[in-house]
mmCIF file of C-alpha atoms and ligand atoms in Angstrom:
data_model
loop_
_atom_site.group_PDB
_atom_site.id
_atom_site.type_symbol
_atom_site.label_atom_id
_atom_site.label_comp_id
_atom_site.label_asym_id
_atom_site.label_seq_id
_atom_site.Cartn_x
_atom_site.Cartn_y
_atom_site.Cartn_z
ATOM 1 C CA MET C 1 0.786 -31.595 24.028
ATOM 2 C CA PRO C 2 -2.468 -30.131 22.987
ATOM 3 C CA GLN C 3 -2.406 -27.411 20.918
ATOM 4 C CA ILE C 4 -2.593 -24.202 21.754
ATOM 5 C CA PRO C 5 -5.665 -21.971 20.494
ATOM 6 C CA VAL C 6 -5.168 -18.984 18.466
ATOM 7 C CA LEU C 7 -7.753 -16.500 17.685
ATOM 8 C CA ALA C 8 -6.795 -14.789 13.990
ATOM 9 C CA ASP C 9 -8.210 -14.332 10.690
ATOM 10 C CA ASN C 10 -7.317 -15.668 6.974
ATOM 11 C CA LEU C 11 -3.688 -17.129 7.324
ATOM 12 C CA PRO C 12 -2.332 -17.798 4.283
ATOM 13 C CA PRO C 13 -1.072 -21.204 3.675
ATOM 14 C CA LEU C 14 2.378 -20.257 4.340
ATOM 15 C CA PHE C 15 1.917 -19.004 7.972
ATOM 16 C CA LEU C 16 -0.327 -22.278 9.047
ATOM 17 C CA ASP C 17 2.753 -24.219 7.145
ATOM 18 C CA LEU C 18 5.544 -22.120 9.688
ATOM 19 C CA LEU C 19 3.469 -21.845 12.770
ATOM 20 C CA GLY C 20 3.319 -25.949 12.790
ATOM 21 C CA SER C 21 1.008 -28.486 14.859
ATOM 22 C CA ASP C 22 1.406 -27.040 18.014
ATOM 23 C CA TYR C 23 -1.606 -24.428 17.429
ATOM 24 C CA GLU C 24 -5.288 -24.995 17.126
ATOM 25 C CA ILE C 25 -6.319 -21.858 14.373
ATOM 26 C CA LEU C 26 -9.504 -20.335 15.608
ATOM 27 C CA PRO C 27 -12.272 -18.504 13.124
ATOM 28 C CA TRP C 28 -11.822 -14.578 13.468
ATOM 29 C CA GLU C 29 -15.860 -14.644 15.373
ATOM 30 C CA VAL C 30 -15.058 -12.411 18.230
ATOM 31 C CA SER C 31 -18.897 -11.233 19.387
ATOM 32 C CA SER C 32 -19.890 -11.010 23.186
ATOM 33 C CA GLN C 33 -21.288 -15.327 22.299
ATOM 34 C CA SER C 34 -17.772 -15.797 21.202
ATOM 35 C CA THR C 35 -16.383 -19.193 22.072
ATOM 36 C CA SER C 36 -13.195 -18.576 20.218
ATOM 37 C CA LEU C 37 -12.499 -15.594 22.079
ATOM 38 C CA ARG C 38 -13.086 -17.454 25.616
ATOM 39 C CA ARG C 39 -11.132 -20.200 24.421
ATOM 40 C CA ALA C 40 -7.922 -18.073 22.487
ATOM 41 C CA GLU C 41 -4.982 -18.031 24.512
ATOM 42 C CA ALA C 42 -3.349 -15.885 21.847
ATOM 43 C CA ILE C 43 -4.424 -13.434 19.231
ATOM 44 C CA ILE C 44 -2.637 -13.302 15.833
ATOM 45 C CA THR C 45 -3.619 -10.130 13.929
ATOM 46 C CA TYR C 46 -2.960 -10.636 9.844
ATOM 47 C CA GLY C 47 -4.529 -7.292 8.310
ATOM 48 C CA HIS C 48 -6.093 -4.995 10.424
ATOM 49 C CA PRO C 49 -8.916 -7.002 12.179
ATOM 50 C CA LYS C 50 -9.811 -4.400 15.163
ATOM 51 C CA VAL C 51 -8.221 -5.201 18.874
ATOM 52 C CA ASP C 52 -9.448 -3.091 21.519
ATOM 53 C CA GLY C 53 -10.347 -3.429 25.452
ATOM 54 C CA PRO C 54 -13.541 -4.593 25.306
ATOM 55 C CA LEU C 55 -12.663 -7.538 22.785
ATOM 56 C CA LEU C 56 -9.455 -8.464 25.543
ATOM 57 C CA ASP C 57 -12.377 -8.560 28.376
ATOM 58 C CA ARG C 58 -13.838 -11.063 26.190
ATOM 59 C CA ALA C 59 -10.641 -12.914 25.402
ATOM 60 C CA PRO C 60 -9.420 -13.798 29.512
ATOM 61 C CA ASN C 61 -7.371 -16.177 28.586
ATOM 62 C CA VAL C 62 -5.319 -14.382 25.501
ATOM 63 C CA ARG C 63 -1.145 -14.225 27.030
ATOM 64 C CA VAL C 64 0.028 -12.056 24.157
ATOM 65 C CA VAL C 65 -1.342 -10.269 20.611
ATOM 66 C CA SER C 66 1.323 -10.653 18.072
ATOM 67 C CA ASN C 67 0.557 -8.890 14.728
ATOM 68 C CA HIS C 68 1.974 -9.297 11.475
ATOM 69 C CA GLY C 69 3.157 -5.986 10.516
ATOM 70 C CA VAL C 70 4.522 -2.391 11.330
ATOM 71 C CA GLY C 71 1.398 -0.448 12.159
ATOM 72 C CA VAL C 72 -0.341 -0.722 15.477
ATOM 73 C CA ASP C 73 -2.857 1.601 14.985
ATOM 74 C CA HIS C 74 -6.088 -1.134 14.893
ATOM 75 C CA ILE C 75 -4.799 -2.197 17.845
ATOM 76 C CA ASP C 76 -5.339 -0.462 21.642
ATOM 77 C CA VAL C 77 -1.960 -1.237 22.972
ATOM 78 C CA ALA C 78 -2.370 0.914 26.303
ATOM 79 C CA ALA C 79 -5.753 -1.436 26.745
ATOM 80 C CA ALA C 80 -3.891 -4.412 26.504
ATOM 81 C CA ASN C 81 -0.766 -3.286 28.129
ATOM 82 C CA SER C 82 -2.765 -2.532 31.090
ATOM 83 C CA ARG C 83 -4.556 -5.944 30.875
ATOM 84 C CA ASN C 84 -0.975 -7.477 31.109
ATOM 85 C CA ILE C 85 -0.800 -8.369 27.509
ATOM 86 C CA PRO C 86 2.073 -7.623 25.161
ATOM 87 C CA VAL C 87 1.439 -6.789 21.889
ATOM 88 C CA GLY C 88 4.138 -7.289 19.150
ATOM 89 C CA ASN C 89 4.921 -6.474 15.753
ATOM 90 C CA THR C 90 7.798 -6.966 13.143
ATOM 91 C CA PRO C 91 9.741 -3.720 12.555
ATOM 92 C CA GLY C 92 12.645 -3.847 10.581
ATOM 93 C CA CYS C 93 11.802 -6.815 8.171
ATOM 94 C CA LEU C 94 10.010 -4.596 5.760
ATOM 95 C CA ASP C 95 11.750 -1.052 5.664
ATOM 96 C CA GLY C 96 13.552 -1.691 2.119
ATOM 97 C CA SER C 97 10.522 -3.314 0.634
ATOM 98 C CA THR C 98 8.077 -0.077 1.591
ATOM 99 C CA ALA C 99 10.940 1.704 0.238
ATOM 100 C CA ASP C 100 10.791 0.391 -3.310
ATOM 101 C CA LEU C 101 7.530 0.856 -2.992
ATOM 102 C CA THR C 102 7.020 4.130 -2.507
ATOM 103 C CA PHE C 103 10.116 4.722 -5.134
ATOM 104 C CA ALA C 104 7.428 2.748 -7.399
ATOM 105 C CA LEU C 105 4.962 5.426 -6.627
ATOM 106 C CA ILE C 106 6.994 8.189 -7.092
ATOM 107 C CA LEU C 107 7.992 7.491 -10.723
ATOM 108 C CA ALA C 108 5.107 5.952 -11.493
ATOM 109 C CA THR C 109 3.533 8.663 -10.824
ATOM 110 C CA ALA C 110 5.708 11.617 -12.211
ATOM 111 C CA ARG C 111 6.837 9.979 -15.587
ATOM 112 C CA ASN C 112 3.005 8.705 -16.278
ATOM 113 C CA VAL C 113 3.733 4.696 -16.104
ATOM 114 C CA VAL C 114 0.356 3.626 -15.491
ATOM 115 C CA ILE C 115 -1.542 5.956 -17.802
ATOM 116 C CA GLY C 116 1.398 5.082 -20.562
ATOM 117 C CA ASP C 117 1.199 1.825 -19.946
ATOM 118 C CA HIS C 118 -3.377 2.106 -20.731
ATOM 119 C CA PHE C 119 -2.175 4.183 -23.591
ATOM 120 C CA ALA C 120 -0.005 2.173 -25.111
ATOM 121 C CA ARG C 121 -2.210 -1.170 -24.922
ATOM 122 C CA SER C 122 -5.410 1.175 -26.309
ATOM 123 C CA ALA C 123 -6.629 1.887 -30.269
ATOM 124 C CA GLU C 124 -5.402 5.458 -29.698
ATOM 125 C CA PHE C 125 -1.778 4.466 -29.885
ATOM 126 C CA THR C 126 -0.976 4.590 -33.931
ATOM 127 C CA VAL C 127 1.375 6.653 -34.650
ATOM 128 C CA TYR C 128 4.603 7.963 -32.095
ATOM 129 C CA GLU C 129 4.326 11.711 -30.463
ATOM 130 C CA PRO C 130 6.848 12.661 -28.887
ATOM 131 C CA SER C 131 4.688 15.518 -26.907
ATOM 132 C CA LEU C 132 2.503 12.653 -25.618
ATOM 133 C CA LEU C 133 2.453 11.644 -21.504
ATOM 134 C CA ILE C 134 5.511 14.284 -20.631
ATOM 135 C CA GLY C 135 6.378 13.946 -17.020
ATOM 136 C CA LYS C 136 8.248 15.324 -14.024
ATOM 137 C CA GLU C 137 12.058 14.861 -13.846
ATOM 138 C CA VAL C 138 12.533 12.512 -10.591
ATOM 139 C CA ASN C 139 16.395 12.549 -10.575
ATOM 140 C CA GLY C 140 17.681 16.078 -9.416
ATOM 141 C CA ALA C 141 14.579 17.058 -7.823
ATOM 142 C CA THR C 142 13.791 17.944 -3.692
ATOM 143 C CA LEU C 143 11.702 14.724 -1.651
ATOM 144 C CA GLY C 144 10.006 15.688 1.479
ATOM 145 C CA ILE C 145 10.001 13.129 3.617
ATOM 146 C CA VAL C 146 7.812 12.569 6.451
ATOM 147 C CA GLY C 147 8.331 10.583 9.140
ATOM 148 C CA LEU C 148 12.252 9.874 8.618
ATOM 149 C CA GLY C 149 12.120 6.313 11.141
ATOM 150 C CA ARG C 150 13.440 3.124 9.451
ATOM 151 C CA ILE C 151 11.709 2.950 6.488
ATOM 152 C CA GLY C 152 12.279 7.098 5.872
ATOM 153 C CA LYS C 153 16.223 6.607 6.104
ATOM 154 C CA GLN C 154 15.722 3.900 3.357
ATOM 155 C CA VAL C 155 13.690 6.145 0.793
ATOM 156 C CA ALA C 156 16.136 9.026 1.602
ATOM 157 C CA LYS C 157 18.726 6.442 0.680
ATOM 158 C CA ARG C 158 17.090 5.413 -2.133
ATOM 159 C CA ALA C 159 16.538 9.620 -3.064
ATOM 160 C CA ARG C 160 20.717 9.897 -2.737
ATOM 161 C CA ALA C 161 21.302 7.429 -5.582
ATOM 162 C CA PHE C 162 18.329 9.532 -8.113
ATOM 163 C CA ASP C 163 20.806 12.440 -6.586
ATOM 164 C CA MET C 164 17.860 14.005 -5.484
ATOM 165 C CA ARG C 165 17.996 16.669 -2.684
ATOM 166 C CA VAL C 166 16.783 15.226 0.419
ATOM 167 C CA LEU C 167 14.331 17.232 3.600
ATOM 168 C CA TYR C 168 12.806 15.518 6.037
ATOM 169 C CA HIS C 169 10.296 15.715 8.945
ATOM 170 C CA ASN C 170 10.088 14.495 12.227
ATOM 171 C CA ARG C 171 8.771 15.353 15.762
ATOM 172 C CA HIS C 172 12.407 15.413 16.650
ATOM 173 C CA ARG C 173 15.533 16.385 14.443
ATOM 174 C CA ASP C 174 17.560 13.486 13.894
ATOM 175 C CA LEU C 175 21.212 14.883 13.881
ATOM 176 C CA ALA C 176 22.777 11.568 13.181
ATOM 177 C CA ALA C 177 20.562 10.537 10.311
ATOM 178 C CA GLU C 178 21.111 14.240 8.740
ATOM 179 C CA SER C 179 24.572 12.981 8.469
ATOM 180 C CA GLU C 180 24.641 9.656 7.331
ATOM 181 C CA TYR C 181 21.639 10.355 4.570
ATOM 182 C CA ALA C 182 22.361 13.846 3.661
ATOM 183 C CA THR C 183 19.075 15.184 4.608
ATOM 184 C CA GLU C 184 17.878 18.283 6.121
ATOM 185 C CA TYR C 185 15.453 19.274 8.727
ATOM 186 C CA ARG C 186 12.391 21.561 7.906
ATOM 187 C CA ASN C 187 9.259 22.154 10.123
ATOM 188 C CA LEU C 188 6.291 20.757 7.869
ATOM 189 C CA ASP C 189 5.305 23.991 6.193
ATOM 190 C CA ASP C 190 8.795 24.813 5.041
ATOM 191 C CA LEU C 191 9.108 21.346 3.814
ATOM 192 C CA LEU C 192 5.762 20.858 2.428
ATOM 193 C CA ALA C 193 6.719 24.274 0.040
ATOM 194 C CA GLU C 194 9.846 23.747 -1.119
ATOM 195 C CA SER C 195 9.316 19.880 -2.068
ATOM 196 C CA ASP C 196 9.043 18.782 -5.744
ATOM 197 C CA PHE C 197 7.894 15.125 -4.293
ATOM 198 C CA ILE C 198 6.251 14.072 -0.634
ATOM 199 C CA ALA C 199 6.862 11.245 0.906
ATOM 200 C CA LEU C 200 4.526 10.130 3.918
ATOM 201 C CA ASN C 201 6.064 7.087 5.551
ATOM 202 C CA CYS C 202 5.029 8.274 9.384
ATOM 203 C CA PRO C 203 2.867 6.108 11.936
ATOM 204 C CA LEU C 204 -0.821 6.661 12.360
ATOM 205 C CA THR C 205 -1.097 8.413 15.715
ATOM 206 C CA VAL C 206 -3.685 10.993 17.000
ATOM 207 C CA GLU C 207 -1.073 13.562 15.779
ATOM 208 C CA THR C 208 -0.656 12.484 12.258
ATOM 209 C CA THR C 209 -4.503 12.308 11.707
ATOM 210 C CA ASN C 210 -5.386 14.153 8.912
ATOM 211 C CA LEU C 211 -1.878 15.625 9.435
ATOM 212 C CA ILE C 212 -2.666 17.073 5.498
ATOM 213 C CA SER C 213 -5.690 18.039 4.442
ATOM 214 C CA THR C 214 -6.836 21.495 2.788
ATOM 215 C CA ALA C 215 -4.162 24.067 4.386
ATOM 216 C CA GLN C 216 -0.955 21.804 3.875
ATOM 217 C CA PHE C 217 -1.895 21.401 0.493
ATOM 218 C CA ALA C 218 -2.374 24.936 0.077
ATOM 219 C CA MET C 219 1.518 25.128 0.687
ATOM 220 C CA MET C 220 2.216 22.749 -1.546
ATOM 221 C CA LYS C 221 4.131 23.893 -5.137
ATOM 222 C CA ARG C 222 1.365 23.126 -7.445
ATOM 223 C CA SER C 223 4.062 20.610 -9.323
ATOM 224 C CA ALA C 224 3.862 18.946 -6.151
ATOM 225 C CA ILE C 225 3.437 15.071 -6.163
ATOM 226 C CA LEU C 226 1.975 13.397 -2.504
ATOM 227 C CA ILE C 227 3.050 10.098 -1.967
ATOM 228 C CA ASN C 228 0.721 8.277 1.062
ATOM 229 C CA MET C 229 2.708 5.036 2.300
ATOM 230 C CA ALA C 230 1.670 5.190 5.654
ATOM 231 C CA ARG C 231 -2.187 5.047 6.136
ATOM 232 C CA GLY C 232 -4.918 6.882 4.860
ATOM 233 C CA GLY C 233 -5.864 8.263 8.163
ATOM 234 C CA VAL C 234 -2.838 10.785 7.632
ATOM 235 C CA VAL C 235 -4.143 12.526 4.544
ATOM 236 C CA ASP C 236 -7.806 14.046 4.513
ATOM 237 C CA THR C 237 -9.162 12.384 1.745
ATOM 238 C CA ASP C 238 -11.937 14.927 0.665
ATOM 239 C CA ALA C 239 -9.298 17.078 0.697
ATOM 240 C CA LEU C 240 -7.163 15.056 -1.515
ATOM 241 C CA TYR C 241 -9.843 14.874 -4.289
ATOM 242 C CA GLU C 242 -10.190 18.649 -3.893
ATOM 243 C CA ALA C 243 -6.553 19.100 -4.832
ATOM 244 C CA LEU C 244 -5.996 16.591 -7.400
ATOM 245 C CA SER C 245 -9.155 17.676 -8.861
ATOM 246 C CA THR C 246 -8.861 21.109 -9.036
ATOM 247 C CA GLY C 247 -5.178 21.299 -9.715
ATOM 248 C CA ARG C 248 -3.996 22.310 -6.443
ATOM 249 C CA ILE C 249 -1.483 19.972 -6.680
ATOM 250 C CA CYS C 250 0.168 17.748 -9.879
ATOM 251 C CA GLY C 251 -0.210 14.407 -8.611
ATOM 252 C CA ALA C 252 -0.793 11.721 -6.287
ATOM 253 C CA GLY C 253 0.688 8.044 -5.613
ATOM 254 C CA ILE C 254 -1.062 6.018 -2.612
ATOM 255 C CA ASP C 255 -1.315 2.912 -0.973
ATOM 256 C CA VAL C 256 -3.066 3.454 1.317
ATOM 257 C CA THR C 257 -6.490 4.906 1.580
ATOM 258 C CA GLN C 258 -8.741 6.194 4.497
ATOM 259 C CA PRO C 259 -11.603 4.200 4.274
ATOM 260 C CA GLU C 260 -9.634 1.349 3.085
ATOM 261 C CA PRO C 261 -10.533 -0.009 0.660
ATOM 262 C CA LEU C 262 -12.650 3.259 -1.205
ATOM 263 C CA PRO C 263 -16.418 2.725 -1.855
ATOM 264 C CA ARG C 264 -15.360 2.000 -5.480
ATOM 265 C CA ASN C 265 -17.361 5.024 -7.037
ATOM 266 C CA HIS C 266 -15.339 7.084 -4.957
ATOM 267 C CA PRO C 267 -14.509 10.250 -7.501
ATOM 268 C CA LEU C 268 -10.770 9.386 -6.623
ATOM 269 C CA LEU C 269 -10.351 6.596 -8.215
ATOM 270 C CA ARG C 270 -11.515 8.336 -11.222
ATOM 271 C CA LEU C 271 -8.874 11.135 -11.227
ATOM 272 C CA GLN C 272 -6.339 10.403 -14.248
ATOM 273 C CA ASN C 273 -3.795 12.346 -11.495
ATOM 274 C CA LEU C 274 -3.864 9.446 -9.396
ATOM 275 C CA VAL C 275 -2.059 6.124 -9.388
ATOM 276 C CA ILE C 276 -2.828 3.918 -6.549
ATOM 277 C CA THR C 277 -2.145 0.468 -5.058
ATOM 278 C CA PRO C 278 -3.914 -1.619 -2.596
ATOM 279 C CA HIS C 279 -2.075 -1.675 0.564
ATOM 280 C CA LEU C 280 1.346 -3.654 -1.266
ATOM 281 C CA GLY C 281 4.104 -1.621 0.314
ATOM 282 C CA SER C 282 5.656 -4.528 2.244
ATOM 283 C CA ALA C 283 3.890 -7.328 0.111
ATOM 284 C CA SER C 284 7.143 -8.791 -1.427
ATOM 285 C CA ASP C 285 8.017 -12.390 -1.307
ATOM 286 C CA ARG C 286 10.951 -12.106 1.403
ATOM 287 C CA THR C 287 9.550 -9.533 3.466
ATOM 288 C CA ARG C 288 6.652 -11.510 3.973
ATOM 289 C CA ARG C 289 8.050 -14.572 4.983
ATOM 290 C CA ARG C 290 10.527 -12.592 7.365
ATOM 291 C CA MET C 291 7.256 -10.928 8.537
ATOM 292 C CA ILE C 292 5.663 -14.254 9.299
ATOM 293 C CA GLU C 293 8.796 -15.812 11.149
ATOM 294 C CA LEU C 294 8.567 -12.924 13.428
ATOM 295 C CA THR C 295 4.932 -12.950 14.291
ATOM 296 C CA ILE C 296 5.093 -16.290 15.175
ATOM 297 C CA GLU C 297 8.456 -15.932 17.228
ATOM 298 C CA ASN C 298 6.545 -12.715 19.029
ATOM 299 C CA LEU C 299 3.600 -15.482 19.541
ATOM 300 C CA ARG C 300 6.074 -17.910 20.729
ATOM 301 C CA ALA C 301 7.692 -15.612 23.536
ATOM 302 C CA GLY C 302 4.461 -14.670 24.724
ATOM 303 C CA LEU C 303 2.815 -17.476 25.156
ATOM 304 C CA ALA C 304 6.100 -19.005 26.941
ATOM 305 C CA GLY C 305 5.794 -15.424 29.693
ATOM 306 C CA GLN C 306 9.273 -14.563 27.723
ATOM 307 C CA PRO C 307 10.149 -10.869 26.700
ATOM 308 C CA LEU C 308 8.795 -10.185 22.691
ATOM 309 C CA LEU C 309 11.768 -9.941 20.243
ATOM 310 C CA ASN C 310 9.724 -6.693 19.521
ATOM 311 C CA ARG C 311 7.040 -5.395 21.761
ATOM 312 C CA VAL C 312 4.987 -2.536 20.880
ATOM 313 C CA ILE C 313 4.593 0.148 24.009
HETATM 314 C C1 8YV T 1 0.974 -4.779 6.340
HETATM 315 C C2 8YV T 1 1.468 -2.645 7.458
HETATM 316 O O1 8YV T 1 0.776 -4.958 4.964
HETATM 317 O O2 8YV T 1 3.490 -2.868 8.634
HETATM 318 C C3 8YV T 1 2.482 -2.455 8.274
HETATM 319 O O3 8YV T 1 2.208 -1.742 8.932
HETATM 320 O O4 8YV T 1 0.713 -2.015 6.842
HETATM 321 C C4 8YV T 1 1.991 -3.928 6.222
HETATM 322 O O5 8YV T 1 2.918 -4.301 6.407
HETATM 323 C C5 8YV T 1 -0.167 -5.521 7.155
HETATM 324 O O6 8YV T 1 0.467 -5.079 8.455
HETATM 325 C C6 8YV T 1 -0.649 -6.970 7.316
HETATM 326 O O7 8YV T 1 -0.934 -7.219 8.271
#
């Protein structure tokens, strides 16, 4: 059987192992002269390489785009659908892992874990001093979740174990989730005003781009801590810098940025009241394996002309 040519970028050894020998992996070369694109029968997006209409026009044989991950803001899904190319993603398997990291950032930011780690290793730590690095208490505080989808619900579940009061904002109220996760619906402004911690767990869409900007920071408590596990584009980066550097809010924990990564000399990276991780939401061993498996299942189904396990519409 000849190998099926698949365009993909930088797949790790585990991905290549699980793919097996049925596929020829073509390098991510997408210029107008690209032979990879002309030959490819499928595309795997690993990381967030851009796939748009013009790229698909240069790839006449592609039958499926299989995305490793849930967020598909780097793929023009409408352009793919209009060319009858299904786009698959991997929802479900990364909710727990991403919710875990949401909590890691809540705790790290509130309780000075990173700054405390640096201090505890430094030459300055010579005497224990009880008034050192007093943080914000997480248990018993109010958490506002923006985006009570699969991941948001897992965050709500963890928050209950921390005895937190949980508010949420969604495009639509979700009465079933309100009773299952003991959450209370708020419009966005009220959620921002009432919450001690605000966790962004929504997708990046036209509606959520720069959802949190200067006006929204102005509504938050001065003691508030913002957590962004969604996409960098949900928060206006300049407004975030302004809010953190002027003390408009107390702190932020962010896993994603706009742009990503930030330029290495970006002033946000010098702020002590920011904890930042390099887009690690789903980066845990079991989850990553399952994401790869689902990406391959979608790929196989698409190539066979069968319905994808998870198709993005
Ligand atoms: C992945 C993600 O890191 O699922 C998502 O939307 O952002 C992450 O889980 C990413 O998609 C890697 O390909």
